[in-house]
CSV table of C-alpha atoms in Angstrom, one decimal:
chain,number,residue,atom,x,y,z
A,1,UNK,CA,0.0,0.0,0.0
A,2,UNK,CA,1.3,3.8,-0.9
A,3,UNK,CA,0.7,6.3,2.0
A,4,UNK,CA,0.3,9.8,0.4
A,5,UNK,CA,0.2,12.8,2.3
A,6,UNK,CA,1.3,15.8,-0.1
A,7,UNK,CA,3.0,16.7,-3.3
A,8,UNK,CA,5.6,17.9,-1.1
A,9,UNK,CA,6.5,14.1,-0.7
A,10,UNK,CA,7.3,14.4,-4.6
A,11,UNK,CA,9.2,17.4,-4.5
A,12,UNK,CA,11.8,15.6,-2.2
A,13,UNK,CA,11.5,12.8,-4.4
A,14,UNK,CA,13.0,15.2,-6.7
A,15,UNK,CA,15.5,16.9,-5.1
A,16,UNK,CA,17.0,13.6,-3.4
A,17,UNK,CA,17.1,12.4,-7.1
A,18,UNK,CA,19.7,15.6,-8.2
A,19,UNK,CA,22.7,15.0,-8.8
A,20,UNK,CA,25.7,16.6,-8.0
A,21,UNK,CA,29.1,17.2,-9.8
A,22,UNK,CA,32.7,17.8,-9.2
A,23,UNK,CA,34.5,20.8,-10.3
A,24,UNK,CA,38.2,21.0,-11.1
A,25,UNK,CA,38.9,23.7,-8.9
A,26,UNK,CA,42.4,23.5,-8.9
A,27,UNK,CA,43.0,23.0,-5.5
A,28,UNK,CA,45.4,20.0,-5.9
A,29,UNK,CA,48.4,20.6,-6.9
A,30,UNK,CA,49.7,17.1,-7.8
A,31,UNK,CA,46.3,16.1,-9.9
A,32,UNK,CA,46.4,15.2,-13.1
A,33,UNK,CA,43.5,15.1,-15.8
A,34,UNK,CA,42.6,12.0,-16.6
A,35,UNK,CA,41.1,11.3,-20.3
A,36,UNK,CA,37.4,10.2,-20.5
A,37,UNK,CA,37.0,7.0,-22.2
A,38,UNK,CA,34.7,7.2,-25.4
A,39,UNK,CA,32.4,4.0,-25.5
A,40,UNK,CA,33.3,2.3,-28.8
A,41,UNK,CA,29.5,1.6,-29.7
A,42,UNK,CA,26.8,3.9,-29.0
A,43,UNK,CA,24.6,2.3,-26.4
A,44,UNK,CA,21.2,1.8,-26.8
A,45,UNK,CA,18.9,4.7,-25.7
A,46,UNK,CA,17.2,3.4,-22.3
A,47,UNK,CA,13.6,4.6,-22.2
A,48,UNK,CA,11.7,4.6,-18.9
A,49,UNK,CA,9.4,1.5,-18.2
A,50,UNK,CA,5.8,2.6,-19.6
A,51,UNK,CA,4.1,3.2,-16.6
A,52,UNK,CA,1.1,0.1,-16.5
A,53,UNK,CA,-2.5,1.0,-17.1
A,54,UNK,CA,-3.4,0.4,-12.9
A,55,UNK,CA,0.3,2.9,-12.5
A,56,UNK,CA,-1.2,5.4,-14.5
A,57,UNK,CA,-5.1,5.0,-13.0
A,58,UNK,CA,-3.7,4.9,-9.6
A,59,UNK,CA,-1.7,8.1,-9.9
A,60,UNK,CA,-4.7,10.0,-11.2
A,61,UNK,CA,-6.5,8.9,-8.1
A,62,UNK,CA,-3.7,10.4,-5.9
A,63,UNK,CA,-4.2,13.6,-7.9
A,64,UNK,CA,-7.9,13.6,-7.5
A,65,UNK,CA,-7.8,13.1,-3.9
A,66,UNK,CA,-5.2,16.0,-3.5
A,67,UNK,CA,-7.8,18.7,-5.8
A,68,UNK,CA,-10.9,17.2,-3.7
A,69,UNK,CA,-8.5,17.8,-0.6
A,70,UNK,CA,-7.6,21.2,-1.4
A,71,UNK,CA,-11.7,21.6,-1.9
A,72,UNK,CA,-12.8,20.8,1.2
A,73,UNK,CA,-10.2,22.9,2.4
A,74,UNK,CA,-11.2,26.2,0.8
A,75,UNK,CA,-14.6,25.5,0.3
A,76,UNK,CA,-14.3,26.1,-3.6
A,77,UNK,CA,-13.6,24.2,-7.1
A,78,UNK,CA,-10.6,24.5,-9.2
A,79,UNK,CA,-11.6,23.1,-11.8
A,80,UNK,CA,-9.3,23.7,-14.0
A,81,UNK,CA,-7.4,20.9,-11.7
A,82,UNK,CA,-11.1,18.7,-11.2
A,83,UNK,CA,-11.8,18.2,-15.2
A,84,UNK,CA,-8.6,16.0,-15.8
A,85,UNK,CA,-9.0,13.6,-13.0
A,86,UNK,CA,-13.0,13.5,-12.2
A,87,UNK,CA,-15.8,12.9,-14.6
A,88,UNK,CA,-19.9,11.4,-13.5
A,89,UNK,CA,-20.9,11.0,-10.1
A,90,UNK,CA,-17.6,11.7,-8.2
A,91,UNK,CA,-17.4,15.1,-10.4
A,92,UNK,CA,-21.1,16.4,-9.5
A,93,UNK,CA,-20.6,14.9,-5.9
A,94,UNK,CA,-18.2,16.7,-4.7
A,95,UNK,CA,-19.6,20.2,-6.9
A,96,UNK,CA,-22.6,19.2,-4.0
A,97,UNK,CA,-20.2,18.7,-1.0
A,98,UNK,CA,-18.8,21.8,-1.5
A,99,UNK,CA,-21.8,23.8,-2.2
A,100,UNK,CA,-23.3,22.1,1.0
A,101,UNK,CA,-20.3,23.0,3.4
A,102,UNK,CA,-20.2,26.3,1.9
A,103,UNK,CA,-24.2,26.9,2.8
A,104,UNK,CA,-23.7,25.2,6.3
A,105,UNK,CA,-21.0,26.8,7.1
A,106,UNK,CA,-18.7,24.1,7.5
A,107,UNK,CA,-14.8,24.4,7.1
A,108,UNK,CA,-12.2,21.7,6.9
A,109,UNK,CA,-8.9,22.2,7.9
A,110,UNK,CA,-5.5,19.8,8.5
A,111,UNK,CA,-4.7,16.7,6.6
A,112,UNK,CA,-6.3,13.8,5.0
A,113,UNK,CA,-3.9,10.3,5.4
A,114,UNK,CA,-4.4,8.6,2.3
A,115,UNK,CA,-3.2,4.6,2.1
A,116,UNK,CA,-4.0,3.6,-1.7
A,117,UNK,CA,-4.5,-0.3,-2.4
A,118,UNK,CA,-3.2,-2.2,-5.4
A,119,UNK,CA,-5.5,-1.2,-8.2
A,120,UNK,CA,-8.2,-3.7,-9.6
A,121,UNK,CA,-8.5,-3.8,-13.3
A,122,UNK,CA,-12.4,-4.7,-14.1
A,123,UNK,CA,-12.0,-4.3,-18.0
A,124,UNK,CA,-13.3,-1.2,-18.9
A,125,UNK,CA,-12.7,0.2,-15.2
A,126,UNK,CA,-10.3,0.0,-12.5
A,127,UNK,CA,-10.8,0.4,-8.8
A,128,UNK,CA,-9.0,0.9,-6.1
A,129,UNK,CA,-9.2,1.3,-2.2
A,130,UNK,CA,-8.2,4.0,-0.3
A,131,UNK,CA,-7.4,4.0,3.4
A,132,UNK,CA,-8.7,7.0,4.3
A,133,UNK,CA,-7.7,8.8,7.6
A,134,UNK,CA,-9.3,11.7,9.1
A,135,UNK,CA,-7.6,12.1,12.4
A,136,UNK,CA,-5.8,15.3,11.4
A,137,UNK,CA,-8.6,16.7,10.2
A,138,UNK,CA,-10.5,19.5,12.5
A,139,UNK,CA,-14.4,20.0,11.1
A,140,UNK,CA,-16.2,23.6,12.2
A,141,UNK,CA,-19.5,24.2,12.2
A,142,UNK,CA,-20.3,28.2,12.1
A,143,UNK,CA,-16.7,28.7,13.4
A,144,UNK,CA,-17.0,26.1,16.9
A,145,UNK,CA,-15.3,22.7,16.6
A,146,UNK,CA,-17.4,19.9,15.9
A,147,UNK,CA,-16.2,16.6,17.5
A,148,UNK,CA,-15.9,13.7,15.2
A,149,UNK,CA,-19.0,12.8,15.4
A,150,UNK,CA,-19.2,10.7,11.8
A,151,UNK,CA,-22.2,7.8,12.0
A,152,UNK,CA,-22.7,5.0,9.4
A,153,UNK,CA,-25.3,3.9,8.2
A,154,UNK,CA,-26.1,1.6,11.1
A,155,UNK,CA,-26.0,4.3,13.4
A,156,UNK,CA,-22.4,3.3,14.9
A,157,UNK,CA,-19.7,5.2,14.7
A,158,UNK,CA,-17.9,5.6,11.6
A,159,UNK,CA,-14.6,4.1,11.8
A,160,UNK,CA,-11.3,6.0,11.5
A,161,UNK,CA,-9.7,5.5,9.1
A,162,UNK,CA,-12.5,3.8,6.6
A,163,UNK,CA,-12.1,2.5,3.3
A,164,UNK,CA,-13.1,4.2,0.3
A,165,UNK,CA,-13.6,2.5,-3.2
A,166,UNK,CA,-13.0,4.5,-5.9
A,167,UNK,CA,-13.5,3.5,-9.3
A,168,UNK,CA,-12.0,5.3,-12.3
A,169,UNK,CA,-13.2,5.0,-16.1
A,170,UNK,CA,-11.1,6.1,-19.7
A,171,UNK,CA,-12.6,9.3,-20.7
A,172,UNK,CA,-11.4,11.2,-23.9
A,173,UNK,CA,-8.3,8.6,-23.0
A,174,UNK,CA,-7.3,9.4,-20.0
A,175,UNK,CA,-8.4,7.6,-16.2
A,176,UNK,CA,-11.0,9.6,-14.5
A,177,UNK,CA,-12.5,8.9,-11.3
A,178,UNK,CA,-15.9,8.3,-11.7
A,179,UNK,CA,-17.6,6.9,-8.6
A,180,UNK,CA,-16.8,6.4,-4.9
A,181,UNK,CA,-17.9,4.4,-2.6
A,182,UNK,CA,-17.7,4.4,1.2
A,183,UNK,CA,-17.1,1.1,2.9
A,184,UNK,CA,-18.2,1.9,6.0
A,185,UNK,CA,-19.0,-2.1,7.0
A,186,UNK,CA,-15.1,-2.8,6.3
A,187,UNK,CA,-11.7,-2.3,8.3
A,188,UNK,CA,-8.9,-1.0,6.4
């Protein structure tokens, strides 16, 4: 399973990846430049892997959960950001969640834990599981904190974290998140 808490996580990813050079300074007195061998056949151009169809699906879920995160968290859509990675249901649903939190004056502040699960490829859709955590998360209601009080469907708490199905779809050739589903009778 992939934990994924920010894109920050990819910028280090980045930098850790630079490398760094020497520089002939000078600075040694008894160095001596060394020729650079020249390969005597020009070796084959090494492409990166293709990424797999569930790589690619499962990396626009990470990027819809970070727009839907950053939506919750100011209370408006990007959606210049939500059109590439959400199409359907999931795309009106969360249009609705916002609109509703905006109209009850909810805000959303901290961070979502997000554990994805090995994607699932139905065919003509893949899904995948997300591990959601909500413990950093503080919820207001007209400005006073509301404690976690999330029910399922059965009237028992909702646990923390819960799993999340999501299920994305090829549209105009690219994975889209499409539905989501709350497993709120499942452990993560």
């Amino acid at each position: 399973m992939r934990k994924h808490h920010s894109v920050l996580g990819g910028v280090a990813l980045a930098l850790s990846l630079t490398l760094t050079g020497c520089s002939d300074d000078g600075t040694e007195p008894d160095a001596t430049d060394t020729p650079t061998a020249t390969p005597s056949e020009t070796p084959t151009s090494a492409s990166p892997t293709p990424k797999t169809t569930e790589e690619k699906a499962a990396a626009q879920l990470q990027t819809y959960l970070e727009v839907r995160d950053v939506a919750y968290a100011k209370r408006t859509i990007d959606f210049k950001t939500l059109n590439p990675v959400a199409t359907g249901g999931e795309f009106l649903e969360l249009q609705e969640a916002v609109v509703d939190m905006t109209m009850a004056d909810v805000t959303k502040t901290g961070n979502y834990v997000h554990t994805i699960g090995e994607p699932r490829n139905r065919g003509n859709s893949i899904e995948i599981t997300d591990c959601e955590d909500r413990s950093g998360v503080t919820v207001k209601v007209k400005g006073k904190v509301r404690t976690p009080d999330y029910k399922a469907p059965d009237g028992n708490p909702l646990r923390n974290p819960a799993p999340v199905k999501y299920t994305l779809v090829k549209d105009k050739g690219t994975w889209k998140v499409s539905e989501s589903d709350l497993l709120w009778d499942q452990s993560c």
